[in-house]
Each structure stands twice: as structure tokens, then as C-alpha cells.
mmCIF file of C-alpha atoms and ligand atoms in Angstrom:
data_model
loop_
_atom_site.group_PDB
_atom_site.id
_atom_site.type_symbol
_atom_site.label_atom_id
_atom_site.label_comp_id
_atom_site.label_asym_id
_atom_site.label_seq_id
_atom_site.Cartn_x
_atom_site.Cartn_y
_atom_site.Cartn_z
ATOM 1 C CA MET A 1 -62.592 -24.564 91.315
ATOM 2 C CA GLN A 2 -58.967 -24.593 92.013
ATOM 3 C CA GLU A 3 -56.494 -26.341 89.738
ATOM 4 C CA ASN A 4 -55.786 -29.528 91.909
ATOM 5 C CA GLU A 5 -58.413 -29.324 94.117
ATOM 6 C CA ILE A 6 -60.878 -32.406 94.251
ATOM 7 C CA PRO A 7 -64.623 -31.120 94.045
ATOM 8 C CA ARG A 8 -66.557 -31.815 97.066
ATOM 9 C CA LEU A 9 -69.283 -34.501 96.608
ATOM 10 C CA GLY A 10 -72.482 -33.208 98.981
ATOM 11 C CA GLY A 11 -74.090 -36.661 99.128
ATOM 12 C CA TRP A 12 -74.585 -39.635 96.920
ATOM 13 C CA SER A 13 -78.095 -38.817 95.004
ATOM 14 C CA GLU A 14 -78.536 -39.012 91.357
ATOM 15 C CA ALA A 15 -79.352 -35.334 91.389
ATOM 16 C CA GLU A 16 -76.000 -34.684 93.323
ATOM 17 C CA LEU A 17 -73.759 -36.969 91.450
ATOM 18 C CA ASP A 18 -75.208 -35.408 88.122
ATOM 19 C CA ARG A 19 -74.364 -31.802 89.582
ATOM 20 C CA ALA A 20 -70.702 -32.928 90.213
ATOM 21 C CA PHE A 21 -70.165 -34.658 87.491
ATOM 22 C CA ALA A 22 -71.231 -31.689 85.334
ATOM 23 C CA ALA A 23 -68.761 -29.454 86.999
ATOM 24 C CA VAL A 24 -66.084 -31.494 86.179
ATOM 25 C CA ALA A 25 -67.135 -32.250 82.619
ATOM 26 C CA ARG A 26 -66.939 -28.261 82.386
ATOM 27 C CA GLU A 27 -63.799 -28.034 83.632
ATOM 28 C CA VAL A 28 -62.686 -30.708 81.132
ATOM 29 C CA GLU A 29 -64.190 -28.868 78.267
ATOM 30 C CA LYS A 30 -63.128 -25.483 79.185
ATOM 31 C CA SER A 31 -59.362 -26.699 79.716
ATOM 32 C CA ALA A 32 -59.451 -28.493 76.080
ATOM 33 C CA ALA A 33 -60.824 -25.285 74.673
ATOM 34 C CA SER A 34 -57.037 -23.896 75.170
ATOM 35 C CA ILE A 35 -54.996 -26.764 73.319
ATOM 36 C CA ARG A 36 -53.227 -24.903 70.788
ATOM 37 C CA SER A 37 -50.279 -27.082 69.838
ATOM 38 C CA ALA A 38 -49.258 -30.509 70.264
ATOM 39 C CA GLU A 39 -47.407 -29.898 73.434
ATOM 40 C CA ASP A 40 -50.549 -28.371 74.883
ATOM 41 C CA LYS A 41 -52.223 -31.576 73.714
ATOM 42 C CA GLU A 42 -49.906 -33.999 75.682
ATOM 43 C CA GLN A 43 -50.283 -31.654 78.762
ATOM 44 C CA TYR A 44 -54.127 -32.179 78.988
ATOM 45 C CA ARG A 45 -53.662 -35.553 78.144
ATOM 46 C CA LEU A 46 -51.350 -36.186 81.193
ATOM 47 C CA ARG A 47 -53.202 -33.665 83.544
ATOM 48 C CA TRP A 48 -56.407 -35.584 82.777
ATOM 49 C CA LEU A 49 -55.560 -38.888 81.836
ATOM 50 C CA GLY A 50 -52.203 -39.547 83.656
ATOM 51 C CA ARG A 51 -52.138 -42.957 85.051
ATOM 52 C CA ARG A 52 -50.411 -41.499 88.619
ATOM 53 C CA GLN A 53 -50.984 -37.741 88.774
ATOM 54 C CA GLY A 54 -54.248 -37.518 86.326
ATOM 55 C CA ARG A 55 -57.081 -35.368 87.881
ATOM 56 C CA LEU A 56 -59.525 -37.997 86.709
ATOM 57 C CA LYS A 57 -57.625 -40.560 88.804
ATOM 58 C CA ALA A 58 -57.351 -38.477 91.995
ATOM 59 C CA ILE A 59 -61.144 -37.195 91.642
ATOM 60 C CA SER A 60 -62.369 -41.005 91.030
ATOM 61 C CA ASP A 61 -60.160 -42.486 93.996
ATOM 62 C CA ALA A 62 -61.577 -39.843 96.414
ATOM 63 C CA TRP A 63 -65.155 -40.118 95.301
ATOM 64 C CA LEU A 64 -65.033 -44.058 95.376
ATOM 65 C CA LYS A 65 -63.365 -44.039 98.600
ATOM 66 C CA GLY A 66 -66.361 -42.598 100.310
ATOM 67 C CA ALA A 67 -69.156 -44.154 98.507
ATOM 68 C CA PRO A 68 -71.485 -46.064 101.036
ATOM 69 C CA ASP A 69 -71.839 -49.319 98.801
ATOM 70 C CA LEU A 70 -71.545 -51.392 95.652
ATOM 71 C CA ASP A 71 -74.281 -49.865 93.601
ATOM 72 C CA THR A 72 -73.060 -46.342 94.551
ATOM 73 C CA LYS A 73 -69.204 -46.840 93.401
ATOM 74 C CA LYS A 74 -71.181 -48.513 90.357
ATOM 75 C CA ARG A 75 -73.135 -45.396 89.561
ATOM 76 C CA ILE A 76 -69.949 -43.285 89.758
ATOM 77 C CA GLY A 77 -67.808 -45.766 88.021
ATOM 78 C CA GLN A 78 -70.189 -45.523 84.994
ATOM 79 C CA ARG A 79 -70.011 -41.633 85.280
ATOM 80 C CA PHE A 80 -66.206 -41.768 85.311
ATOM 81 C CA ASN A 81 -66.315 -43.995 82.307
ATOM 82 C CA THR A 82 -68.591 -41.581 80.471
ATOM 83 C CA LEU A 83 -66.154 -38.552 81.133
ATOM 84 C CA LYS A 84 -63.047 -40.390 80.224
ATOM 85 C CA ALA A 85 -64.526 -41.099 76.836
ATOM 86 C CA GLU A 86 -65.610 -37.422 76.651
ATOM 87 C CA ILE A 87 -61.862 -36.469 77.573
ATOM 88 C CA ASP A 88 -60.990 -39.077 74.744
ATOM 89 C CA ARG A 89 -63.255 -37.299 72.286
ATOM 90 C CA LEU A 90 -61.827 -34.132 72.944
ATOM 91 C CA LEU A 91 -58.038 -34.962 72.613
ATOM 92 C CA GLU A 92 -59.072 -36.652 69.031
ATOM 93 C CA LEU A 93 -60.793 -33.422 68.223
ATOM 94 C CA ALA A 94 -57.763 -31.139 69.205
ATOM 95 C CA GLY A 95 -55.223 -33.639 67.156
ATOM 96 C CA ALA A 96 -57.588 -34.301 64.254
ATOM 97 C CA GLY A 97 -55.700 -32.414 61.915
ATOM 98 C CA GLU A 98 -58.118 -30.209 60.323
ATOM 99 C CA SER A 99 -56.231 -28.262 57.874
ATOM 100 C CA GLY A 100 -55.544 -25.082 58.601
ATOM 101 C CA SER A 101 -55.642 -25.743 62.040
ATOM 102 C CA GLU A 102 -53.085 -24.066 64.476
ATOM 103 C CA LEU A 103 -51.990 -27.144 65.367
ATOM 104 C CA ASP A 104 -50.908 -28.343 61.674
ATOM 105 C CA ALA A 105 -49.219 -25.040 61.594
ATOM 106 C CA GLU A 106 -46.899 -26.338 64.416
ATOM 107 C CA ALA A 107 -46.444 -29.661 62.748
ATOM 108 C CA ILE A 108 -44.123 -27.825 60.117
ATOM 109 C CA ASP A 109 -42.065 -25.087 62.191
ATOM 110 C CA ILE A 110 -40.939 -22.894 59.810
ATOM 111 C CA THR A 111 -38.457 -21.264 61.994
ATOM 112 C CA LEU A 112 -36.435 -24.677 62.663
ATOM 113 C CA PRO A 113 -33.248 -24.589 60.582
ATOM 114 C CA GLY A 114 -33.737 -26.324 57.470
ATOM 115 C CA THR A 115 -32.280 -29.770 56.626
ATOM 116 C CA GLN A 116 -29.148 -29.369 55.104
ATOM 117 C CA ARG A 117 -28.599 -30.901 51.644
ATOM 118 C CA LYS A 118 -24.763 -30.793 50.947
ATOM 119 C CA LEU A 119 -24.105 -29.879 47.349
ATOM 120 C CA GLY A 120 -22.452 -32.785 45.558
ATOM 121 C CA ALA A 121 -19.453 -32.623 43.428
ATOM 122 C CA GLU A 122 -18.476 -34.297 40.306
ATOM 123 C CA HIS A 123 -16.440 -37.486 41.230
ATOM 124 C CA PRO A 124 -12.566 -36.855 39.888
ATOM 125 C CA LEU A 125 -12.911 -39.723 37.741
ATOM 126 C CA ILE A 126 -16.368 -38.474 36.152
ATOM 127 C CA ARG A 127 -14.862 -34.824 35.996
ATOM 128 C CA THR A 128 -12.008 -36.444 33.575
ATOM 129 C CA TRP A 129 -14.335 -38.446 31.512
ATOM 130 C CA ASN A 130 -16.500 -35.384 30.806
ATOM 131 C CA GLU A 131 -13.498 -33.322 29.855
ATOM 132 C CA ILE A 132 -12.066 -35.851 27.538
ATOM 133 C CA VAL A 133 -15.229 -36.721 26.221
ATOM 134 C CA ALA A 134 -15.908 -32.641 25.522
ATOM 135 C CA VAL A 135 -12.238 -32.605 23.763
ATOM 136 C CA PHE A 136 -13.607 -34.837 21.121
ATOM 137 C CA GLN A 137 -16.882 -33.782 20.951
ATOM 138 C CA ARG A 138 -15.345 -30.303 20.011
ATOM 139 C CA MET A 139 -13.480 -32.076 17.121
ATOM 140 C CA GLY A 140 -16.919 -33.045 15.953
ATOM 141 C CA TYR A 141 -16.915 -36.824 17.294
ATOM 142 C CA SER A 142 -20.375 -38.265 18.636
ATOM 143 C CA VAL A 143 -20.366 -40.174 21.873
ATOM 144 C CA GLY A 144 -21.805 -44.085 21.925
ATOM 145 C CA VAL A 145 -22.393 -46.775 24.627
ATOM 146 C CA GLY A 146 -22.212 -50.469 24.659
ATOM 147 C CA PRO A 147 -23.028 -53.093 26.789
ATOM 148 C CA GLU A 148 -20.415 -53.723 29.890
ATOM 149 C CA VAL A 149 -21.672 -57.696 29.801
ATOM 150 C CA GLU A 150 -20.105 -58.304 26.188
ATOM 151 C CA THR A 151 -19.956 -61.635 24.218
ATOM 152 C CA ASP A 152 -16.834 -63.261 23.391
ATOM 153 C CA TYR A 153 -17.373 -62.302 19.829
ATOM 154 C CA TYR A 154 -17.706 -58.660 20.067
ATOM 155 C CA ASN A 155 -14.947 -58.513 22.764
ATOM 156 C CA PHE A 156 -12.616 -60.599 21.124
ATOM 157 C CA GLU A 157 -13.041 -62.393 18.026
ATOM 158 C CA SER A 158 -14.369 -59.560 15.922
ATOM 159 C CA LEU A 159 -11.376 -57.627 17.021
ATOM 160 C CA ASN A 160 -9.194 -60.247 15.376
ATOM 161 C CA PHE A 161 -8.233 -62.086 18.771
ATOM 162 C CA PRO A 162 -8.935 -65.403 17.413
ATOM 163 C CA PRO A 163 -9.847 -68.314 20.030
ATOM 164 C CA GLY A 164 -6.676 -69.486 21.693
ATOM 165 C CA HIS A 165 -4.596 -66.264 20.655
ATOM 166 C CA PRO A 166 -2.170 -65.463 23.022
ATOM 167 C CA ALA A 167 -3.400 -61.567 23.080
ATOM 168 C CA ARG A 168 -6.673 -62.654 24.930
ATOM 169 C CA ASP A 169 -3.811 -63.539 27.660
ATOM 170 C CA THR A 170 -3.107 -59.779 28.184
ATOM 171 C CA GLN A 171 -6.632 -59.172 29.222
ATOM 172 C CA ASP A 172 -7.364 -61.215 32.034
ATOM 173 C CA THR A 173 -10.931 -61.810 31.451
ATOM 174 C CA LEU A 174 -13.733 -62.176 34.190
ATOM 175 C CA VAL A 175 -16.440 -64.754 32.608
ATOM 176 C CA ILE A 176 -20.027 -65.154 33.442
ATOM 177 C CA VAL A 177 -20.762 -68.747 35.150
ATOM 178 C CA GLY A 178 -22.727 -71.209 33.153
ATOM 179 C CA GLN A 179 -21.712 -70.520 29.517
ATOM 180 C CA GLU A 180 -19.868 -73.485 28.636
ATOM 181 C CA ARG A 181 -22.953 -75.009 26.643
ATOM 182 C CA LYS A 182 -23.000 -72.054 24.255
ATOM 183 C CA PRO A 183 -20.550 -71.659 21.537
ATOM 184 C CA LEU A 184 -17.495 -69.838 22.485
ATOM 185 C CA ARG A 185 -18.300 -66.649 20.396
ATOM 186 C CA ASP A 186 -21.587 -66.310 22.023
ATOM 187 C CA ARG A 187 -20.466 -66.865 25.624
ATOM 188 C CA LEU A 188 -20.454 -63.816 28.225
ATOM 189 C CA LEU A 189 -17.816 -62.226 29.678
ATOM 190 C CA MET A 190 -17.531 -58.715 31.358
ATOM 191 C CA ARG A 191 -15.831 -56.588 28.822
ATOM 192 C CA THR A 192 -12.010 -56.257 28.961
ATOM 193 C CA HIS A 193 -11.957 -52.878 26.808
ATOM 194 C CA THR A 194 -14.214 -50.384 25.098
ATOM 195 C CA SER A 195 -12.996 -51.577 21.746
ATOM 196 C CA PRO A 196 -15.937 -54.209 21.037
ATOM 197 C CA VAL A 197 -18.198 -50.917 21.000
ATOM 198 C CA GLN A 198 -15.994 -50.088 17.450
ATOM 199 C CA ILE A 199 -17.669 -53.458 15.862
ATOM 200 C CA ARG A 200 -21.383 -52.543 17.595
ATOM 201 C CA THR A 201 -20.973 -49.036 16.081
ATOM 202 C CA MET A 202 -19.774 -49.700 12.688
ATOM 203 C CA GLU A 203 -22.455 -52.791 12.514
ATOM 204 C CA GLN A 204 -25.152 -49.882 13.308
ATOM 205 C CA GLN A 205 -24.050 -47.229 10.778
ATOM 206 C CA GLN A 206 -22.189 -46.866 7.560
ATOM 207 C CA PRO A 207 -18.871 -44.811 7.201
ATOM 208 C CA PRO A 208 -18.146 -42.194 7.711
ATOM 209 C CA VAL A 209 -17.764 -42.741 11.710
ATOM 210 C CA ARG A 210 -16.219 -40.550 14.098
ATOM 211 C CA ILE A 211 -17.088 -41.625 17.655
ATOM 212 C CA ILE A 212 -15.974 -41.807 21.319
ATOM 213 C CA ILE A 213 -17.048 -44.651 23.450
ATOM 214 C CA PRO A 214 -16.389 -43.840 27.443
ATOM 215 C CA GLY A 215 -17.254 -46.761 29.564
ATOM 216 C CA LYS A 216 -16.368 -49.058 32.365
ATOM 217 C CA VAL A 217 -14.147 -51.935 31.730
ATOM 218 C CA HIS A 218 -13.477 -55.184 33.791
ATOM 219 C CA ARG A 219 -10.141 -56.936 34.296
ATOM 220 C CA ASN A 220 -9.184 -59.637 36.726
ATOM 221 C CA ASP A 221 -6.633 -58.145 37.954
ATOM 222 C CA ALA A 222 -5.593 -57.954 41.856
ATOM 223 C CA ALA A 223 -6.006 -54.565 43.599
ATOM 224 C CA ASP A 224 -2.900 -52.574 44.185
ATOM 225 C CA ALA A 225 -1.879 -48.825 44.033
ATOM 226 C CA THR A 226 -2.301 -48.992 40.090
ATOM 227 C CA HIS A 227 -4.826 -51.782 39.348
ATOM 228 C CA TYR A 228 -8.501 -52.337 40.142
ATOM 229 C CA PRO A 229 -10.524 -55.122 38.837
ATOM 230 C CA ILE A 230 -12.896 -51.735 37.487
ATOM 231 C CA PHE A 231 -11.596 -49.104 35.467
ATOM 232 C CA HIS A 232 -12.529 -46.853 32.884
ATOM 233 C CA GLN A 233 -11.620 -46.134 29.107
ATOM 234 C CA VAL A 234 -12.508 -43.841 26.344
ATOM 235 C CA GLU A 235 -12.384 -45.426 22.948
ATOM 236 C CA GLY A 236 -12.156 -43.516 19.873
ATOM 237 C CA LEU A 237 -12.846 -44.855 16.113
ATOM 238 C CA CYS A 238 -12.408 -42.437 13.033
ATOM 239 C CA VAL A 239 -13.605 -44.438 9.496
ATOM 240 C CA ASP A 240 -13.843 -42.768 6.058
ATOM 241 C CA THR A 241 -11.914 -42.803 2.841
ATOM 242 C CA ASN A 242 -8.502 -41.845 3.100
ATOM 243 C CA ILE A 243 -7.761 -41.765 6.603
ATOM 244 C CA THR A 244 -4.260 -41.943 7.252
ATOM 245 C CA PHE A 245 -1.628 -42.546 10.205
ATOM 246 C CA GLY A 246 -1.456 -38.778 10.016
ATOM 247 C CA ASP A 247 -4.764 -38.106 10.592
ATOM 248 C CA LEU A 248 -4.201 -40.317 13.595
ATOM 249 C CA LYS A 249 -1.259 -38.533 14.864
ATOM 250 C CA GLY A 250 -2.800 -35.028 14.261
ATOM 251 C CA THR A 251 -6.236 -35.945 16.134
ATOM 252 C CA LEU A 252 -4.087 -37.497 18.956
ATOM 253 C CA ASP A 253 -1.741 -34.696 18.997
ATOM 254 C CA ALA A 254 -4.374 -31.902 19.096
ATOM 255 C CA ALA A 255 -6.664 -33.640 21.675
ATOM 256 C CA MET A 256 -3.815 -34.255 24.017
ATOM 257 C CA LYS A 257 -3.047 -30.244 23.512
ATOM 258 C CA ALA A 258 -6.516 -29.434 24.239
ATOM 259 C CA PHE A 259 -6.521 -31.401 27.346
ATOM 260 C CA PHE A 260 -3.384 -30.981 29.157
ATOM 261 C CA GLY A 261 -2.208 -27.704 27.690
ATOM 262 C CA SER A 262 -0.867 -26.556 24.258
ATOM 263 C CA SER A 263 2.908 -26.994 25.305
ATOM 264 C CA VAL A 264 2.292 -30.735 25.584
ATOM 265 C CA LYS A 265 4.331 -32.920 22.707
ATOM 266 C CA THR A 266 3.090 -36.313 21.869
ATOM 267 C CA ARG A 267 5.283 -39.297 20.496
ATOM 268 C CA PHE A 268 4.452 -42.494 19.086
ATOM 269 C CA PHE A 269 6.004 -45.722 19.581
ATOM 270 C CA PRO A 270 5.444 -49.037 17.527
ATOM 271 C CA SER A 271 3.052 -51.482 19.452
ATOM 272 C CA PHE A 272 0.607 -54.385 18.911
ATOM 273 C CA PHE A 273 -3.220 -54.574 19.145
ATOM 274 C CA PRO A 274 -4.934 -57.717 17.153
ATOM 275 C CA PHE A 275 -7.334 -54.969 15.633
ATOM 276 C CA THR A 276 -5.026 -52.159 14.747
ATOM 277 C CA GLU A 277 -1.958 -52.525 12.038
ATOM 278 C CA PRO A 278 -0.048 -50.474 12.521
ATOM 279 C CA SER A 279 -0.334 -50.118 15.957
ATOM 280 C CA ALA A 280 1.311 -47.526 18.529
ATOM 281 C CA ASP A 281 1.516 -46.467 21.811
ATOM 282 C CA VAL A 282 1.447 -42.756 22.783
ATOM 283 C CA GLN A 283 3.434 -40.845 25.430
ATOM 284 C CA ILE A 284 3.112 -37.061 26.089
ATOM 285 C CA SER A 285 5.557 -35.039 27.399
ATOM 286 C CA CYS A 286 4.925 -34.670 31.288
ATOM 287 C CA PRO A 287 2.819 -31.754 31.611
ATOM 288 C CA PHE A 288 3.730 -31.216 35.162
ATOM 289 C CA CYS A 289 7.681 -30.650 34.655
ATOM 290 C CA GLY A 290 7.443 -29.760 31.081
ATOM 291 C CA GLY A 291 9.760 -32.490 30.367
ATOM 292 C CA ALA A 292 12.595 -31.961 32.822
ATOM 293 C CA GLY A 293 11.720 -35.044 34.670
ATOM 294 C CA CYS A 294 9.686 -34.850 38.032
ATOM 295 C CA ARG A 295 8.040 -37.809 40.200
ATOM 296 C CA LYS A 296 4.793 -37.707 38.332
ATOM 297 C CA CYS A 297 6.587 -38.978 34.973
ATOM 298 C CA LYS A 298 9.068 -40.813 37.200
ATOM 299 C CA GLN A 299 11.761 -38.452 36.047
ATOM 300 C CA SER A 300 11.566 -39.683 32.379
ATOM 301 C CA GLY A 301 9.955 -36.399 31.190
ATOM 302 C CA TRP A 302 7.146 -38.523 29.256
ATOM 303 C CA ILE A 303 4.230 -40.291 30.397
ATOM 304 C CA GLU A 304 2.334 -42.928 28.603
ATOM 305 C CA LEU A 305 -0.986 -42.416 27.907
ATOM 306 C CA LEU A 306 -2.827 -44.591 25.301
ATOM 307 C CA GLY A 307 -2.543 -47.126 22.776
ATOM 308 C CA CYS A 308 -3.669 -46.742 18.984
ATOM 309 C CA GLY A 309 -3.544 -47.747 15.276
ATOM 310 C CA MET A 310 -4.736 -47.881 12.152
ATOM 311 C CA VAL A 311 -7.873 -50.122 12.079
ATOM 312 C CA ASP A 312 -6.948 -53.868 10.886
ATOM 313 C CA PRO A 313 -8.643 -54.453 7.465
ATOM 314 C CA ALA A 314 -9.599 -57.629 8.953
ATOM 315 C CA VAL A 315 -11.934 -55.742 11.445
ATOM 316 C CA PHE A 316 -13.740 -54.378 8.432
ATOM 317 C CA GLY A 317 -13.859 -57.643 7.345
ATOM 318 C CA PHE A 318 -15.982 -58.869 10.313
ATOM 319 C CA VAL A 319 -18.305 -55.795 10.114
ATOM 320 C CA GLN A 320 -18.817 -56.300 6.210
ATOM 321 C CA GLY A 321 -21.176 -59.185 6.273
ATOM 322 C CA LYS A 322 -23.490 -56.587 8.014
ATOM 323 C CA GLN A 323 -22.539 -53.252 6.591
ATOM 324 C CA PRO A 324 -21.063 -53.668 3.428
ATOM 325 C CA GLY A 325 -20.050 -50.105 3.453
ATOM 326 C CA TYR A 326 -16.963 -51.202 5.362
ATOM 327 C CA ASP A 327 -14.903 -52.430 2.316
ATOM 328 C CA PRO A 328 -11.331 -52.505 3.208
ATOM 329 C CA LYS A 329 -10.525 -51.698 -0.051
ATOM 330 C CA LYS A 330 -12.232 -48.435 0.217
ATOM 331 C CA VAL A 331 -12.172 -47.091 3.657
ATOM 332 C CA SER A 332 -9.612 -46.914 6.205
ATOM 333 C CA GLY A 333 -9.470 -45.800 9.879
ATOM 334 C CA PHE A 334 -7.796 -45.341 12.948
ATOM 335 C CA ALA A 335 -8.661 -46.039 16.439
ATOM 336 C CA PHE A 336 -7.496 -45.175 20.095
ATOM 337 C CA GLY A 337 -8.096 -46.125 23.464
ATOM 338 C CA MET A 338 -7.007 -44.213 26.657
ATOM 339 C CA GLY A 339 -7.617 -45.268 30.409
ATOM 340 C CA ILE A 340 -9.494 -42.539 32.319
ATOM 341 C CA ASP A 341 -8.408 -43.500 35.778
ATOM 342 C CA ARG A 342 -4.655 -43.200 35.154
ATOM 343 C CA ILE A 343 -5.412 -39.880 33.477
ATOM 344 C CA ALA A 344 -7.815 -38.487 36.482
ATOM 345 C CA MET A 345 -4.823 -39.793 38.968
ATOM 346 C CA MET A 346 -1.851 -38.201 37.322
ATOM 347 C CA LYS A 347 -4.097 -34.819 37.152
ATOM 348 C CA TYR A 348 -5.108 -34.899 40.268
ATOM 349 C CA GLY A 349 -1.978 -36.556 42.017
ATOM 350 C CA ILE A 350 -4.127 -39.618 43.459
ATOM 351 C CA GLY A 351 -1.462 -42.155 44.599
ATOM 352 C CA ASP A 352 -3.830 -45.221 45.074
ATOM 353 C CA ILE A 353 -6.605 -46.212 42.519
ATOM 354 C CA GLY A 354 -8.616 -47.687 45.260
ATOM 355 C CA LEU A 355 -9.237 -44.232 46.143
ATOM 356 C CA LEU A 356 -11.659 -43.688 43.077
ATOM 357 C CA TYR A 357 -13.754 -46.665 44.271
ATOM 358 C CA SER A 358 -13.784 -46.144 47.995
ATOM 359 C CA GLY A 359 -16.680 -43.982 48.179
ATOM 360 C CA ASP A 360 -14.567 -42.482 51.202
ATOM 361 C CA LEU A 361 -15.861 -38.795 52.108
ATOM 362 C CA ARG A 362 -12.361 -37.430 52.994
ATOM 363 C CA PHE A 363 -10.997 -38.020 49.722
ATOM 364 C CA LEU A 364 -14.358 -36.939 47.819
ATOM 365 C CA GLU A 365 -14.956 -33.552 49.576
ATOM 366 C CA GLN A 366 -11.530 -32.535 48.309
ATOM 367 C CA PHE A 367 -12.818 -31.999 44.914
ATOM 368 C CA ALA A 368 -16.043 -30.243 46.178
HETATM 369 N N1 LIG B 1 -8.473 -51.739 23.413
HETATM 370 C C1 LIG B 1 -6.938 -51.593 23.886
HETATM 371 C C2 LIG B 1 -6.871 -51.897 25.605
HETATM 372 O O1 LIG B 1 -7.538 -51.969 26.326
HETATM 373 C C3 LIG B 1 -6.642 -50.061 23.510
HETATM 374 C C4 LIG B 1 -6.711 -49.758 22.420
HETATM 375 C C5 LIG B 1 -7.878 -49.011 21.800
HETATM 376 C C6 LIG B 1 -5.831 -49.695 21.432
HETATM 377 C C7 LIG B 1 -8.239 -48.992 20.408
HETATM 378 C C8 LIG B 1 -5.688 -49.432 20.136
HETATM 379 C C9 LIG B 1 -7.090 -48.882 19.658
HETATM 380 O O2 LIG B 1 -5.390 -52.257 25.657
#
């Protein structure tokens, strides 16, 4: 039988109909046997069942047209239904997904190029974070974490910012709503610095302590090129017997040299933080121009980098109720805090802090 030829019907008797349908059924089966791929299968379906050009439709149209009466049409129609069911069954079988069949092999075409997964790169902020942490780890510090949603007590009161103290105003605080019915000390806020983790750490462990705490902090700052309501700090705390301001200077000087290069110098200026006494701001000589003056240091030769000081005895006082080891007469310590974002921006020449949080691939790909 030719490909698209309509088989001839020799009469309308049952025997003749049986013969003619059996011939078509053989054709149906024969062509199903050569289905190898999903594409073949679709071809087969179109060839036999296609609404316009399907072979079954063409044959039934031709045969039904010549049928002499309704009864004959009915007998032919029934046979076509059976045939159609057979084609459906064959189609089903061809795609049944028996494992190992050639059709399945087709589903995974190993010759296709793979899905390319681009290798991620460390975000410049996280890279800086890790580098700073590594410097202190090499000096024997362990690494701590604390909650970003903090209580007023840990963020302020225990750090010697009493309620209403003007130093609170320097840290524009984002507070959690619906806290008014709680006592002030229990009210929740977004921590404005990582310093509350100093207290949490001392409450958990006896001196000696040497710990750094990197983390995210929040302040109600309007975003501009150097401010963003989210930024990051690394907190440091060292408590032991006979810790002096000399230890603080030596530690920070060594850390800055490890991070920025051994020719970097540090200098300390008097400052104020409620939880350290005395307090200092630390500047480093500009690592880019060596102190001669350039754009990065605004021609001054120095860059202000962090705040620090000796732990105020009042802070030990807050901890002592839970951990008697922090007797201000017996232990002393220093603490420091630095902004990771600022350091990352300086190091990588990033002019706008917002870029760190934009998720803009054009920016991020530069660090890959
Ligand atoms: N927590 C201070 C700030 O955010 C920085 C600091 C930390 C100062 C530790 C002294 C000691 O500004």
C-alpha cells in the first residue's frame, strides 16, 4: 500500500470490511514499530490522527462517503473507533518511558551543551569581613555572633548609655513597633552596633576573653554615598588581668599592619564612647599614598578607621551579676569596633555604599 493511498474497499459485507480494516491495522502497527524518538512519535500521531491531514480521517472520509446506508456507516464507524483506540494504545506504549528504552535516552540528550552555572564570587563586603576576621583569628581571637534584633538593655543600657543619655542620639535607632507596654530595657530594636555582643559574650563566659564579632547593624540613616541604613561592623573584646592601653595600641597596630601592609602606621586620638574609658579614635596612615596625600585620604595622609577604648568598669559592673569573674578591681580589658563597609569601599575604590547592597551584577562581576 502506498504511503498516502486510500485502500480500496471491495464491497460492504462484514467479511470485506474485516479484510480492509485488518490491512489498515497492519499498516498502523508496522509504522508504530519504527518509532524511536519523541519526534518520531509526534510524526506518527500527526500521520494517523492529525485532524486535517491524518490518514485515519482521510480513509474514513473516503469509505463513509460511499456507504450505501446508515447501518453500513455505523458498522464502518465502529471499526474506525476500534482502530483509533489501537493507535492511541500504540502511542501510549511508545512513550511509556520504560526505562532503558531508546525514547528515554532521547529525553536526556548528552550531546546538548550543559546548563552553564557561573561560578559565584565572594562579595567585596564579605571578602573584607573574612580578611579582617582572619587577621584577628591569627592573633588568637575566637569569633562570636549575636542577634540583630536586640533589646534596649543590651544595645544601650548595659553599655552604660542610661535612658535619656545624649550619647543614644548619636545612634539613630530603628525600633520594633508595639513595644511600648514593656519596660524600656526589654523593648526590641535593631542593634545599632555590634557592641551588645560584648555583654552577651561576657555573660556567657568567664575571663579571659579574646573575641571578635562581625555582623550587620542598622541605623535610621538616609541613604547617600557614604550612608546606608544597613552596614557592618567588626567588634573586638579582650578581657584579662592586667590588660593595658598599651595592649590595645599594640594589638590594633599589629592588626592594621597585617591587613593593610607592614608600612602602615596608626595614631590614636581621644574620643568618647559611654562603654570605654578612656576612648580613642584610630587613624591609619593612608595605605594608598603612604601618607603623602591622595584622593582616598582626602589629601590628609591619614584615614580614620575605628573606635576603641578600655572597657569602662561600669560595663563590668553590669556583667558581674551573672558572671562574678568580671570584678572591675581584678580584670581589665579593651574593646574596638570598625566599619567593614568603609574599609571595603576604601580598599576596592567603591564610591557609593549603595552598590554593596544593590545586587547589581555589573558591579559584582568586577570582583569575580
Ligand atoms: N560601637 C561603637 C560604634 O558603633 C564603636 C566602638 C566599639 C567603640 C568598641 C569602642 C569600642 O560607634
